[in-house]
XYZ file of C-alpha atoms in Angstrom:
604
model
C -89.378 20.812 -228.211
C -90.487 19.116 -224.844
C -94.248 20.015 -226.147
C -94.630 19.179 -229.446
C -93.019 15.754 -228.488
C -96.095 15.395 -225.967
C -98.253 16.095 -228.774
C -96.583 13.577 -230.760
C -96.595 10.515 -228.664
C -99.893 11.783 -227.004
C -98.610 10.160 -223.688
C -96.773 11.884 -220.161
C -93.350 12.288 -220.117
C -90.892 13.184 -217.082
C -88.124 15.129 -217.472
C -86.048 14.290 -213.820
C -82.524 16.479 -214.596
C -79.460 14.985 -215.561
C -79.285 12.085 -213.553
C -75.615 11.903 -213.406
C -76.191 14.849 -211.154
C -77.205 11.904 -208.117
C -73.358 11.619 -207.873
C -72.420 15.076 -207.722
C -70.491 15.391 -204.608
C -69.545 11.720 -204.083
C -66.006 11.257 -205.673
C -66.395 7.872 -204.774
C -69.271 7.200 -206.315
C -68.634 9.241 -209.584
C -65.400 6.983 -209.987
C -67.401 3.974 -209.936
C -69.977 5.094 -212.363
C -71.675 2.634 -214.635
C -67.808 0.861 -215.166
C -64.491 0.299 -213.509
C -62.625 3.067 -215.181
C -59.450 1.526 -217.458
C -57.405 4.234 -215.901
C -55.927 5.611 -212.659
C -58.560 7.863 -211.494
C -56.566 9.862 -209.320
C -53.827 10.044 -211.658
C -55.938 11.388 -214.227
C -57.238 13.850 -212.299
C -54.082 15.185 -210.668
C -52.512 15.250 -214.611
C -55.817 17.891 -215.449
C -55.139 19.741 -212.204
C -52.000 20.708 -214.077
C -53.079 22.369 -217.115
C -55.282 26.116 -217.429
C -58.608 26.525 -217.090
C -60.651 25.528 -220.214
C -57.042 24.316 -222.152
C -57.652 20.084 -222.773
C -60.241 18.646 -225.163
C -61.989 15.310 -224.294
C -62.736 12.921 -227.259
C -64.957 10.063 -226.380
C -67.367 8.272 -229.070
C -69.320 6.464 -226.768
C -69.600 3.082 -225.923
C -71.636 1.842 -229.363
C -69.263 3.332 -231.570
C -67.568 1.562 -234.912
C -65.705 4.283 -235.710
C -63.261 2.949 -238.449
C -59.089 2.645 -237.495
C -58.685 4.720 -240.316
C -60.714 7.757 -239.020
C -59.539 7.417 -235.524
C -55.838 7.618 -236.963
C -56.995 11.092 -238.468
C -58.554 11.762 -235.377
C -55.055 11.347 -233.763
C -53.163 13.353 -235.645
C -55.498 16.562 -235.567
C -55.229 15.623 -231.483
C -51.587 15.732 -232.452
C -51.307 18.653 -234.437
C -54.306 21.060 -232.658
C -50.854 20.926 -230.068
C -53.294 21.384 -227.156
C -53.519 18.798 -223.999
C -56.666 15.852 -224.115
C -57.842 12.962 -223.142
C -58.799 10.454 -226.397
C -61.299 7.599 -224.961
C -60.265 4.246 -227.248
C -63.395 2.133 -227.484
C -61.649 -1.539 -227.443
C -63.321 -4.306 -229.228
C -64.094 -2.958 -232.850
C -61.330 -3.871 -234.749
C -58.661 -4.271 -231.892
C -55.748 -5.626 -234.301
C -55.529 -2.585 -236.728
C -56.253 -0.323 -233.455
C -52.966 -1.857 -231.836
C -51.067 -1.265 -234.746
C -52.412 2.480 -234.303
C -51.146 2.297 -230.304
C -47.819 1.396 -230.934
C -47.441 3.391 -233.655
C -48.892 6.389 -232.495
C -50.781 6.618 -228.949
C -46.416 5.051 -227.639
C -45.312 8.456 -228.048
C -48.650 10.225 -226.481
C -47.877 8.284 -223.963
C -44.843 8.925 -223.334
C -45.934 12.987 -223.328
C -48.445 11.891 -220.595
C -45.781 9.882 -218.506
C -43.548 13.253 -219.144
C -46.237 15.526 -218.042
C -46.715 13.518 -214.783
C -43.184 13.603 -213.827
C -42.999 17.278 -214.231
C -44.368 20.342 -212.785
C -42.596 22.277 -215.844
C -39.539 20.118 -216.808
C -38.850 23.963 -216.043
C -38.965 26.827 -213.423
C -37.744 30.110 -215.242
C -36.576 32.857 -212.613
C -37.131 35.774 -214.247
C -36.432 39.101 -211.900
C -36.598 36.321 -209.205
C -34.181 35.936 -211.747
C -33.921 38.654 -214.886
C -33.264 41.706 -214.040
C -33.107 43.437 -216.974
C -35.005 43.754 -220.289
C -32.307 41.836 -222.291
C -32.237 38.548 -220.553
C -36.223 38.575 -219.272
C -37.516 38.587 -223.185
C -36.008 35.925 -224.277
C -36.371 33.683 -221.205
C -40.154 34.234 -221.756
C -39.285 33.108 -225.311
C -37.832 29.982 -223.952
C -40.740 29.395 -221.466
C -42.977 29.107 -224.473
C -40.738 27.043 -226.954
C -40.756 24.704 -223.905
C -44.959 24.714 -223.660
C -44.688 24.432 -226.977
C -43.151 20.899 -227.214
C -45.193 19.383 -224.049
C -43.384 21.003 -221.248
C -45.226 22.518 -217.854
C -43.521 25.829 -217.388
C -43.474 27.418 -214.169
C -41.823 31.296 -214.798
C -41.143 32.954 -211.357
C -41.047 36.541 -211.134
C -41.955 39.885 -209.510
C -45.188 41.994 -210.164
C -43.957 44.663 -212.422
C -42.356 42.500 -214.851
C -45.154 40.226 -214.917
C -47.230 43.359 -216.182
C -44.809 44.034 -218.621
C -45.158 40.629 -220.391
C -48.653 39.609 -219.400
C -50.299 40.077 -222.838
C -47.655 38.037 -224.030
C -47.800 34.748 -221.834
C -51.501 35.081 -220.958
C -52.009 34.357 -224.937
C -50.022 31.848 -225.380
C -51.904 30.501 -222.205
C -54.849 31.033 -223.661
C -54.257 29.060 -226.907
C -53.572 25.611 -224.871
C -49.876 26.078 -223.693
C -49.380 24.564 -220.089
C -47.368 28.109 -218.650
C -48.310 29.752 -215.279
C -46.577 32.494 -213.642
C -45.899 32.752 -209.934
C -45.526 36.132 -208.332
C -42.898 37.310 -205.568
C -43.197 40.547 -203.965
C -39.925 42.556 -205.160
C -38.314 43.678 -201.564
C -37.305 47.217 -203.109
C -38.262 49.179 -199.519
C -36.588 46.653 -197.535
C -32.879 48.276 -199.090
C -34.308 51.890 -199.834
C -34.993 51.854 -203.251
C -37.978 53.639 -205.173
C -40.981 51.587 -205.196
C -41.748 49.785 -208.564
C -37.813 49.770 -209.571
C -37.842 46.341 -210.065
C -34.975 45.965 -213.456
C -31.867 48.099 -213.608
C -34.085 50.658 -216.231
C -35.792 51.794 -214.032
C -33.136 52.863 -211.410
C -33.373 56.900 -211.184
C -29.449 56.575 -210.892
C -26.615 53.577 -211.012
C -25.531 54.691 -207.992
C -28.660 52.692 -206.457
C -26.571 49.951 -208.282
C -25.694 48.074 -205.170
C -29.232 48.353 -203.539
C -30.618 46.555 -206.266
C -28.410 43.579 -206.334
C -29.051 43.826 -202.231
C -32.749 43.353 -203.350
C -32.334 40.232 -205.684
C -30.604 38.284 -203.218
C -33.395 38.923 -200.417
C -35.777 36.866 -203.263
C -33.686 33.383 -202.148
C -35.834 32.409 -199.236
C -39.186 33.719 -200.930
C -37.853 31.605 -204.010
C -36.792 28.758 -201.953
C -40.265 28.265 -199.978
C -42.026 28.374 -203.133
C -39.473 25.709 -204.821
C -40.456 23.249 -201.783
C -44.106 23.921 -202.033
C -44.727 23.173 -205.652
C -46.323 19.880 -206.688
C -45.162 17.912 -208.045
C -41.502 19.797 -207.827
C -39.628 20.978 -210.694
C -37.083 18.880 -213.090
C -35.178 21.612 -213.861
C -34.462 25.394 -213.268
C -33.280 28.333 -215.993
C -31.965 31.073 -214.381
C -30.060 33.799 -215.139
C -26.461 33.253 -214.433
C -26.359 36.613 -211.999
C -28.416 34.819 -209.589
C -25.433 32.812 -208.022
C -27.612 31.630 -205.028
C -29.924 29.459 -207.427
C -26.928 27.354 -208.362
C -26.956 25.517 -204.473
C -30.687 26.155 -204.002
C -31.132 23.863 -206.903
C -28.194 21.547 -205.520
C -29.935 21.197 -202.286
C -33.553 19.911 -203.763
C -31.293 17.622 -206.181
C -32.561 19.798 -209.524
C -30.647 19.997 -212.453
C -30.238 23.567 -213.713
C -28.974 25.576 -216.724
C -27.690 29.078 -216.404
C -28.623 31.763 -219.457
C -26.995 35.011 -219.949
C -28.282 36.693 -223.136
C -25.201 36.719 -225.121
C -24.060 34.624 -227.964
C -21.611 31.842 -228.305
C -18.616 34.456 -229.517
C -18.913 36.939 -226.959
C -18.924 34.576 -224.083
C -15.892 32.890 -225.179
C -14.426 36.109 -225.965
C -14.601 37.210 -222.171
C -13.614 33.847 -220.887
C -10.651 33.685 -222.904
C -9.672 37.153 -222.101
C -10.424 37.411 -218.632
C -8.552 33.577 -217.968
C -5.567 34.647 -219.962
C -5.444 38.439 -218.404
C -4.048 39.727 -221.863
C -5.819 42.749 -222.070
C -3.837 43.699 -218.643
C -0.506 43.305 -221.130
C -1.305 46.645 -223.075
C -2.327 50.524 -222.660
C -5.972 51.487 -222.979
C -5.909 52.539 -226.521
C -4.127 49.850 -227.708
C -5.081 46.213 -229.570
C -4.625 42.899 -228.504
C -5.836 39.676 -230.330
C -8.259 37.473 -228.638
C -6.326 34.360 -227.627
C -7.837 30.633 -228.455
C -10.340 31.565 -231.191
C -11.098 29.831 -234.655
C -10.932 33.661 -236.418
C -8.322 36.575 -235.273
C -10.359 38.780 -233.170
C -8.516 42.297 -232.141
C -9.688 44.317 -229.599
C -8.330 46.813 -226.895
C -9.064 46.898 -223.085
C -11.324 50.258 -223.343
C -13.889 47.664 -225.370
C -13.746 44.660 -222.509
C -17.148 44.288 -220.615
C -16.028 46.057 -217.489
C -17.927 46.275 -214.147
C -19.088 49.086 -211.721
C -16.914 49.033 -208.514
C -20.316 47.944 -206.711
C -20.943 45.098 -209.311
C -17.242 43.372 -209.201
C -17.827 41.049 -206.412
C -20.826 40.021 -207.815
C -19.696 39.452 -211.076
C -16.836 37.342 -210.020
C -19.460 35.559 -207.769
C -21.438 34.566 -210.708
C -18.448 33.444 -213.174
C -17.612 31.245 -210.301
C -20.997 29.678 -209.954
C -21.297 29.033 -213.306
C -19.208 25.469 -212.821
C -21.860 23.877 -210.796
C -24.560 24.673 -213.784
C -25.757 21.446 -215.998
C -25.199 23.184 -219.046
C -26.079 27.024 -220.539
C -28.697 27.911 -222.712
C -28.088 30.176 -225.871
C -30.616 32.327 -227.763
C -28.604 31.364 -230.620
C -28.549 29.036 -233.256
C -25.162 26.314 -234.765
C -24.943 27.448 -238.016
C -24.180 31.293 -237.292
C -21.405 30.045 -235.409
C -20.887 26.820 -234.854
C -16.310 26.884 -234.324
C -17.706 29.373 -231.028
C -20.238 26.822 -229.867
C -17.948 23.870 -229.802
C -15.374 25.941 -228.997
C -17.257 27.134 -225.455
C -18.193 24.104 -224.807
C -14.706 22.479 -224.314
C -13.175 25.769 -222.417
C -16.635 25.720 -219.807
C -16.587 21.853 -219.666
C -20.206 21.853 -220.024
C -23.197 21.061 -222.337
C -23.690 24.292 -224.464
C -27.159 24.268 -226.062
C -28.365 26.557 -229.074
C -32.152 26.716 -229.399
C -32.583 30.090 -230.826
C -32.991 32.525 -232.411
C -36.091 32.565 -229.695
C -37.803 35.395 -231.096
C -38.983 33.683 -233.893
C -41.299 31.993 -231.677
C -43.571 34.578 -231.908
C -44.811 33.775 -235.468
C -48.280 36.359 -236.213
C -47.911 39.864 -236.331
C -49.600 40.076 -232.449
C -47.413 37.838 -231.093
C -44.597 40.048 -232.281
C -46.375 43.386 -231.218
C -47.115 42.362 -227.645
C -43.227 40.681 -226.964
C -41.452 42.398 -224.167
C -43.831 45.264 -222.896
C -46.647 47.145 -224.126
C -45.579 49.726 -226.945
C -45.555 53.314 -226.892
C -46.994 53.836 -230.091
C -51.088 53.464 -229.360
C -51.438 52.886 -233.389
C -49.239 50.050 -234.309
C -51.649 49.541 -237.582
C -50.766 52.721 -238.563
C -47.267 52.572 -237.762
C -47.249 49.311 -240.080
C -49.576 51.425 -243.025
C -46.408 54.185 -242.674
C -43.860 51.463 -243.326
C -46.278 49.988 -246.391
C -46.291 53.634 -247.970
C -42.285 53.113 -248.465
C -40.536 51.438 -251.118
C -38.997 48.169 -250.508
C -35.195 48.467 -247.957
C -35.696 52.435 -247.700
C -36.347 52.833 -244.474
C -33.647 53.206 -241.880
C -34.923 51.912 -238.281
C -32.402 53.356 -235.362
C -33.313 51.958 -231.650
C -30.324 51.332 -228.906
C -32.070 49.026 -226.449
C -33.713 49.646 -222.949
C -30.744 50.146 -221.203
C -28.591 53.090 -222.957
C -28.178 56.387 -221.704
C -26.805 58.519 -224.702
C -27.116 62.026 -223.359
C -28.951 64.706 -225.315
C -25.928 66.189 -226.743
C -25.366 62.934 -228.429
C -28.812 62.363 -229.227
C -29.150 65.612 -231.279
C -26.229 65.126 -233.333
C -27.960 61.737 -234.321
C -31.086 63.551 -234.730
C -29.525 66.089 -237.602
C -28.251 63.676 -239.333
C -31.607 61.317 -239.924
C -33.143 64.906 -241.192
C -29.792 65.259 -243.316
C -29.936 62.174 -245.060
C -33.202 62.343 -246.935
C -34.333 59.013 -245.891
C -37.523 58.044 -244.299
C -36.613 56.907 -240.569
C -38.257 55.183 -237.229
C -35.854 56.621 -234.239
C -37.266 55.118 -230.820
C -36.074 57.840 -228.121
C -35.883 55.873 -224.545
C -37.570 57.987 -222.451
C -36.662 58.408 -218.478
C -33.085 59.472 -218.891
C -32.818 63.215 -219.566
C -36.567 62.864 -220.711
C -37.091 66.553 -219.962
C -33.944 67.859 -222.052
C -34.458 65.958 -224.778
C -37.815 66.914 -225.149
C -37.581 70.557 -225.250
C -34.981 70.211 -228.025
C -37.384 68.560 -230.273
C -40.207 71.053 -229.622
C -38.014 74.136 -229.718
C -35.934 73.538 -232.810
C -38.963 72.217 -234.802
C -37.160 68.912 -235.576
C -40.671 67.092 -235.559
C -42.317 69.632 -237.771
C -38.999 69.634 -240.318
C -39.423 65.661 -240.633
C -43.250 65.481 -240.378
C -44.045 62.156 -243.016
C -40.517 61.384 -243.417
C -39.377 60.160 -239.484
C -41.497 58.686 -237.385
C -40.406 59.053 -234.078
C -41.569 56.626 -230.811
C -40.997 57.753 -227.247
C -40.474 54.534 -225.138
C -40.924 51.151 -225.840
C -41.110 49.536 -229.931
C -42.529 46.675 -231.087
C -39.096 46.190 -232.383
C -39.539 42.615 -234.270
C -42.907 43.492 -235.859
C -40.949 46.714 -237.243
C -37.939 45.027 -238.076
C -39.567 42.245 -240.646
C -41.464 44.486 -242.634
C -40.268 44.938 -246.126
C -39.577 48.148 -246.260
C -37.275 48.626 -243.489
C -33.479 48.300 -245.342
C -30.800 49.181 -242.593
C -30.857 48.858 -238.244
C -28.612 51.072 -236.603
C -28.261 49.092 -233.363
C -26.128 49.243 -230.063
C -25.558 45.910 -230.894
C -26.861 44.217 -227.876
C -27.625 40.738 -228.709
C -31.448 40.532 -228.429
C -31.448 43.647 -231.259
C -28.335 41.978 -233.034
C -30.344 38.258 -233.583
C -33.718 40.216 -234.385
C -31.952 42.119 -237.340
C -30.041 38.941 -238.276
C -33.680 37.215 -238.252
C -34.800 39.943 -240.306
C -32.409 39.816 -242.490
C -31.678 43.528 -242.221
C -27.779 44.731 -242.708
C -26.468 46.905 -239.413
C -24.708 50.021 -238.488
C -23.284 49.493 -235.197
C -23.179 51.505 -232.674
C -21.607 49.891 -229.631
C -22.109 51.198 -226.483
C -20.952 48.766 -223.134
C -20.849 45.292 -221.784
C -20.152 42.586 -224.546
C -21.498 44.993 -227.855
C -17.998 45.718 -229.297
C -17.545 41.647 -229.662
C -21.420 41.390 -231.301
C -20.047 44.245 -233.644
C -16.661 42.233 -234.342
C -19.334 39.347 -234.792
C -21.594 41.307 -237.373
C -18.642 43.463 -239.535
C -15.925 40.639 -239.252
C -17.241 37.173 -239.022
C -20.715 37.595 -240.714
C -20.231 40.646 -242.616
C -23.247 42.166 -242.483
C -22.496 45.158 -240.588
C -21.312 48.972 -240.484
C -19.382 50.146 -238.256
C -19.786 53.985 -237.161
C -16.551 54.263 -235.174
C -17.132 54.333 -231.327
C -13.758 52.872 -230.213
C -14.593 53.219 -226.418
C -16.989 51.472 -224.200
C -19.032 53.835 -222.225
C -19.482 53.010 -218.455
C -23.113 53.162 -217.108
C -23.438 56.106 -214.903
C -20.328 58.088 -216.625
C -22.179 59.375 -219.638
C -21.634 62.896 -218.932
C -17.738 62.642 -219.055
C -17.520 61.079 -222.683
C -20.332 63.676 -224.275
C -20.998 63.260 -227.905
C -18.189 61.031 -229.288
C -19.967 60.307 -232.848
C -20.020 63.261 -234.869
C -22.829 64.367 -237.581
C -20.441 63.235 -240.262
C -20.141 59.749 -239.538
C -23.268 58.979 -238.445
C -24.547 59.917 -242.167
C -21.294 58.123 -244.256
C -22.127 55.082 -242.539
C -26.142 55.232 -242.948
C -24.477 55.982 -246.524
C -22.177 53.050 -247.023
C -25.123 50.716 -245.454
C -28.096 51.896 -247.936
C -26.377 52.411 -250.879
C -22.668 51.012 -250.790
C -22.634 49.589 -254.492
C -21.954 46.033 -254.789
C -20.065 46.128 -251.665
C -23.832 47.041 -250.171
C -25.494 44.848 -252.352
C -23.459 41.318 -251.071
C -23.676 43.117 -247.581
C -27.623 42.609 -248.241
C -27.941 39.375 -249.540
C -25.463 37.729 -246.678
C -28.206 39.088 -244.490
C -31.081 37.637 -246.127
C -29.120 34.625 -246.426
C -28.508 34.574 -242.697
C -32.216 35.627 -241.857
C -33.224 31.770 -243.722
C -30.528 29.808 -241.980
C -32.240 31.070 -238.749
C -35.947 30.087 -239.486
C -34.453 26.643 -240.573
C -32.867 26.470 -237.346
C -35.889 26.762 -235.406
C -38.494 24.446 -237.741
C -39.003 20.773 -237.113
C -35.998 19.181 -237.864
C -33.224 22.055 -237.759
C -30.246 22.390 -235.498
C -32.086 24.401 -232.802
C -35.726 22.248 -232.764
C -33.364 19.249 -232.161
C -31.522 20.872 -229.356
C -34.520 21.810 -227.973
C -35.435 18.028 -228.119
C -32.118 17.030 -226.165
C -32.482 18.940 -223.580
C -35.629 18.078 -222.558
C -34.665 14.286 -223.043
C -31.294 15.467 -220.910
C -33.488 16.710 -218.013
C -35.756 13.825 -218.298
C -32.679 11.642 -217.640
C -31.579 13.393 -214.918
C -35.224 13.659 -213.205
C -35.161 9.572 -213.190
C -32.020 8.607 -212.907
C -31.134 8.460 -208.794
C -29.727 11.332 -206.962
């Protein structure tokens, strides 16, 4: 190009680099260039040292331009809507008036995102394993950390190298499409108590008896966690944490930082378990016997074999953290008002603290990757074809059984469930944990042929599912769950009707929840909580014949089945209203970020 303009102007010509270059190296100078800029220069640049590498966009039209108001206002609100951080250069002059109609209109509330930005670090720092130790509470506080990013928010999630792994695909895209979320690293002290390296959640503990060990571990993470608290610039407004971490409640005290605690459980359950546990009724009658649940809006009947109990080497702890829940600002809820709005209101007056809803979280993975790579990397290596399997089958058919990270139903059990899936004719997905009793299980399957017998019908994965991709296809019609929460919301999101299958902890109140309250479940009568670590002494308590009457009753119970199915489709579009712009959980989301921004400027 260079030449042929020579040709053309038949004269020398210099080319002498960019001479902006001259100033490379001379802050001072580069500040000053051509103009004194309209903006704090340092402040500016300490707001882009926040966000990722190669996240902001820079609009500028140049000093010349007459760009009309009415262009730059749809200018603004692509800036608005691309959801991504930049800098918009306003040339003043043109047509000033109608622009500072635009400013007060518009660039008030940017603004204000700037002024929130600067304030912040992350109006959030998410412990997770440094604060979640188990599958069930880290997914959904991931969730959270991008909900947050999503609405302006700088999100700081602290955690330990194997569970960043096991969400990495999962953060580093929504890092890569703009969202302001880093992830700080603690080395997970599982040598300095004697456990196995690389057990860094409760699943993967070779045995419960290392219970104690690992709790031993997590509160060895305070200093680590404290040093990096004080070292972060600027600090953070607030910190999540999960509520087992009781040491975060006067770490946050001490730097003058509000914080929320989160749990994993719904609304119902936890004010199940305070009410029963404050009022000591379940102390009142045998093992086997029924009690109501005292101070609810519905009669709730359970007996003291279903009560979340704890491990001997968990019961100080667990006290520990129901006491430190008082100092908390508030608790967060992957849950949303309308699914049970009496409960929310309800916990709120008995903890005497802000209770806010903002979920169901999960549904803030919206594209079929998103909800592929959530929680860990899946087992299956051919999730298109797992997806062209489910698209051969007609619409509700398919019967998808998974019981969550954390269960330990032995192979006895197992098999029985097994026999029946082949019994019942209908096509399956059955996601077999592996780790516990890997070895057993798996030379029943090979040796009685159970693979070969099913071949086309039952698809079987070994590990980890992309459970929410699986669960909103069409063709899946019925979730046999263990009713942890997590699984419960994702089938109430998918609008799919449940067998439950209860196994510990709070499950027997989400299954009182599904079959009594919202009616959309089966039960398949486990009356008796199993402890973790005690598997062995219950053996199979579900027997081949009512595992396949209540797969029966769920996928083809008459009109009794039918209502079943469309209170859970019903359900699944109360939920996405809850989380769009404008619903009950959006707006929560909204309050407590305006709560925290109180708090951060209001004096200590």
């Amino acid at each position: 190009m260079l030449k042929e303009y020579r040709k053309a102007k038949r004269d020398k010509i210099w080319c002498i680099r960019p001479s902006s270059n001259y100033n490379k190296g001379k802050p001072d100078m580069r500040k000053r260039r051509n103009n004194v800029a309209s903006v704090d220069v340092t402040q500016c640049s300490e707001w882009l040292d926040l966000l990722p590498e190669n996240s902001g966009v820079h609009a500028c039209h140049g000093t010349l331009s007459c760009v009309e108001p009415i262009q730059l206002i749809e200018l603004a609100i692509g800036l608005e809507s691309s959801k991504r951080p930049f800098i918009w250069v306003i040339r003043q002059g043109y047509k000033s008036d109608e622009l500072n109609k635009l400013w007060r209109l518009w660039v008030r509330k940017w603004m204000e995102e700037k002024e929130k930005r600067e304030m912040e670090h992350g109006v959030l720092a998410i412990e997770d394993n440094g604060a979640s130790y188990i599958n069930g509470h880290l997914i959904p506080m991931v969730d959270i950390a991008r909900l947050l990013a999503e609405r302006g928010v700088i999100v700081t999630v602290i955690t330990t190298p194997k569970n960043a792994a096991r969400f990495s695909s999962s953060i580093n895209g929504a890092i890569k499409s703009g969202l302001a979320i880093r992830v700080e690293q603690l080395g997970f002290p599982a040598a300095e108590v004697g456990l196995p390296e690389g057990c860094e959640t409760i699943d993967n503990l070779p045995s419960m008896e290392l219970m104690s060990r690992f709790f031993a571990a997590l509160s060895l993470l305070q200093q680590p966690v404290e040093r990096m608290l004080a070292e972060l610039k600027p600090r953070p407004s607030c910190i999540i944490y999960d509520r087992n971490f009781t040491w975060i409640v006067t770490l946050a005290s001490k730097y003058h930082i509000p914080k929320f605690w989160f749990d994993g459980k719904n609304c119902f359950s936890l004010l199940c378990y305070h009410n029963i546990i404050t009022s000591r009724v379940h102390k009142c009658v045998s093992q086997g016997e029924t009690f109501p649940v005292p101070g609810l809006p519905d009669r709730i009947e359970l007996t003291p074999a279903q009560v979340p109990g704890f491990l001997p080497t968990m019961k100080e702890h667990a006290e520990k953290a129901m006491e430190a829940e008082g100092g908390a600002d508030g608790v967060i809820i992957n849950s949303f008002q309308e699914l049970e709005t009496e409960y929310c209101e309800s916990l709120g007056k008995v903890k005497k603290q802000n209770v806010w809803c903002i979920g169901p979280v999960s549904l803030s993975n919206k594209n079929d990757f998103d909800k592929a790579r959530r929680g860990n990397e899946a087992s299956i290596t051919d999730e298109d074809g797992c997806l062209k399997w489910l698209d051969s089958w007609p619409p509700s058919s398919v019967i998808y059984v998974c019981f969550g990270s954390l269960n330990r139903l032995i192979p006895t059990q197992l098999i029985e469930l097994g026999l029946s899936l082949e019994a019942s004719r209908r096509p399956f997905i059955w996601v077999i944990r592996g780790g516990y009793k890997k070895e057993e299980m798996e030379k029943w399957l090979k040796e009685d042929g159970f693979e070969d017998r099913i071949k086309g019908r039952g698809l079987l994965i070994r590990g980890w599912a992309p459970q929410v991709l699986i669960l909103s296809h069409p063709s899946i019609g019925g979730f046999l769950t263990h009713c942890g929460w997590n699984s419960t919301l994702e089938g109430i999101c998918a609008g799919v009707p449940m067998i439950t299958w209860p196994l510990f902890s709070e499950q027997f109140m989400n299954q009182k929840l599904l079959i009594q309250i919202l009616k959309v479940g089966v039960s398949i009568g486990v009356e008796v909580a199993v402890q973790m670590g005690e598997e062995e002494n219950f053996g199979a308590m579900v027997k081949k014949g009512d595992i396949m009457k209540a797969m029966e009753s769920l996928m083809d119970g008459g009109d009794e089945g039918e209502d079943r199915r469309k209170r859970a489709k019903k359900l699944a579009k109360m939920a996405r209203v809850a989380v769009e712009a404008g619903g009950s959980s959006y707006l929560n989301i909204t309050l407590l970020i305006e709560y925290i921004m109180q708090q951060a400027t209001s004096p200590n």
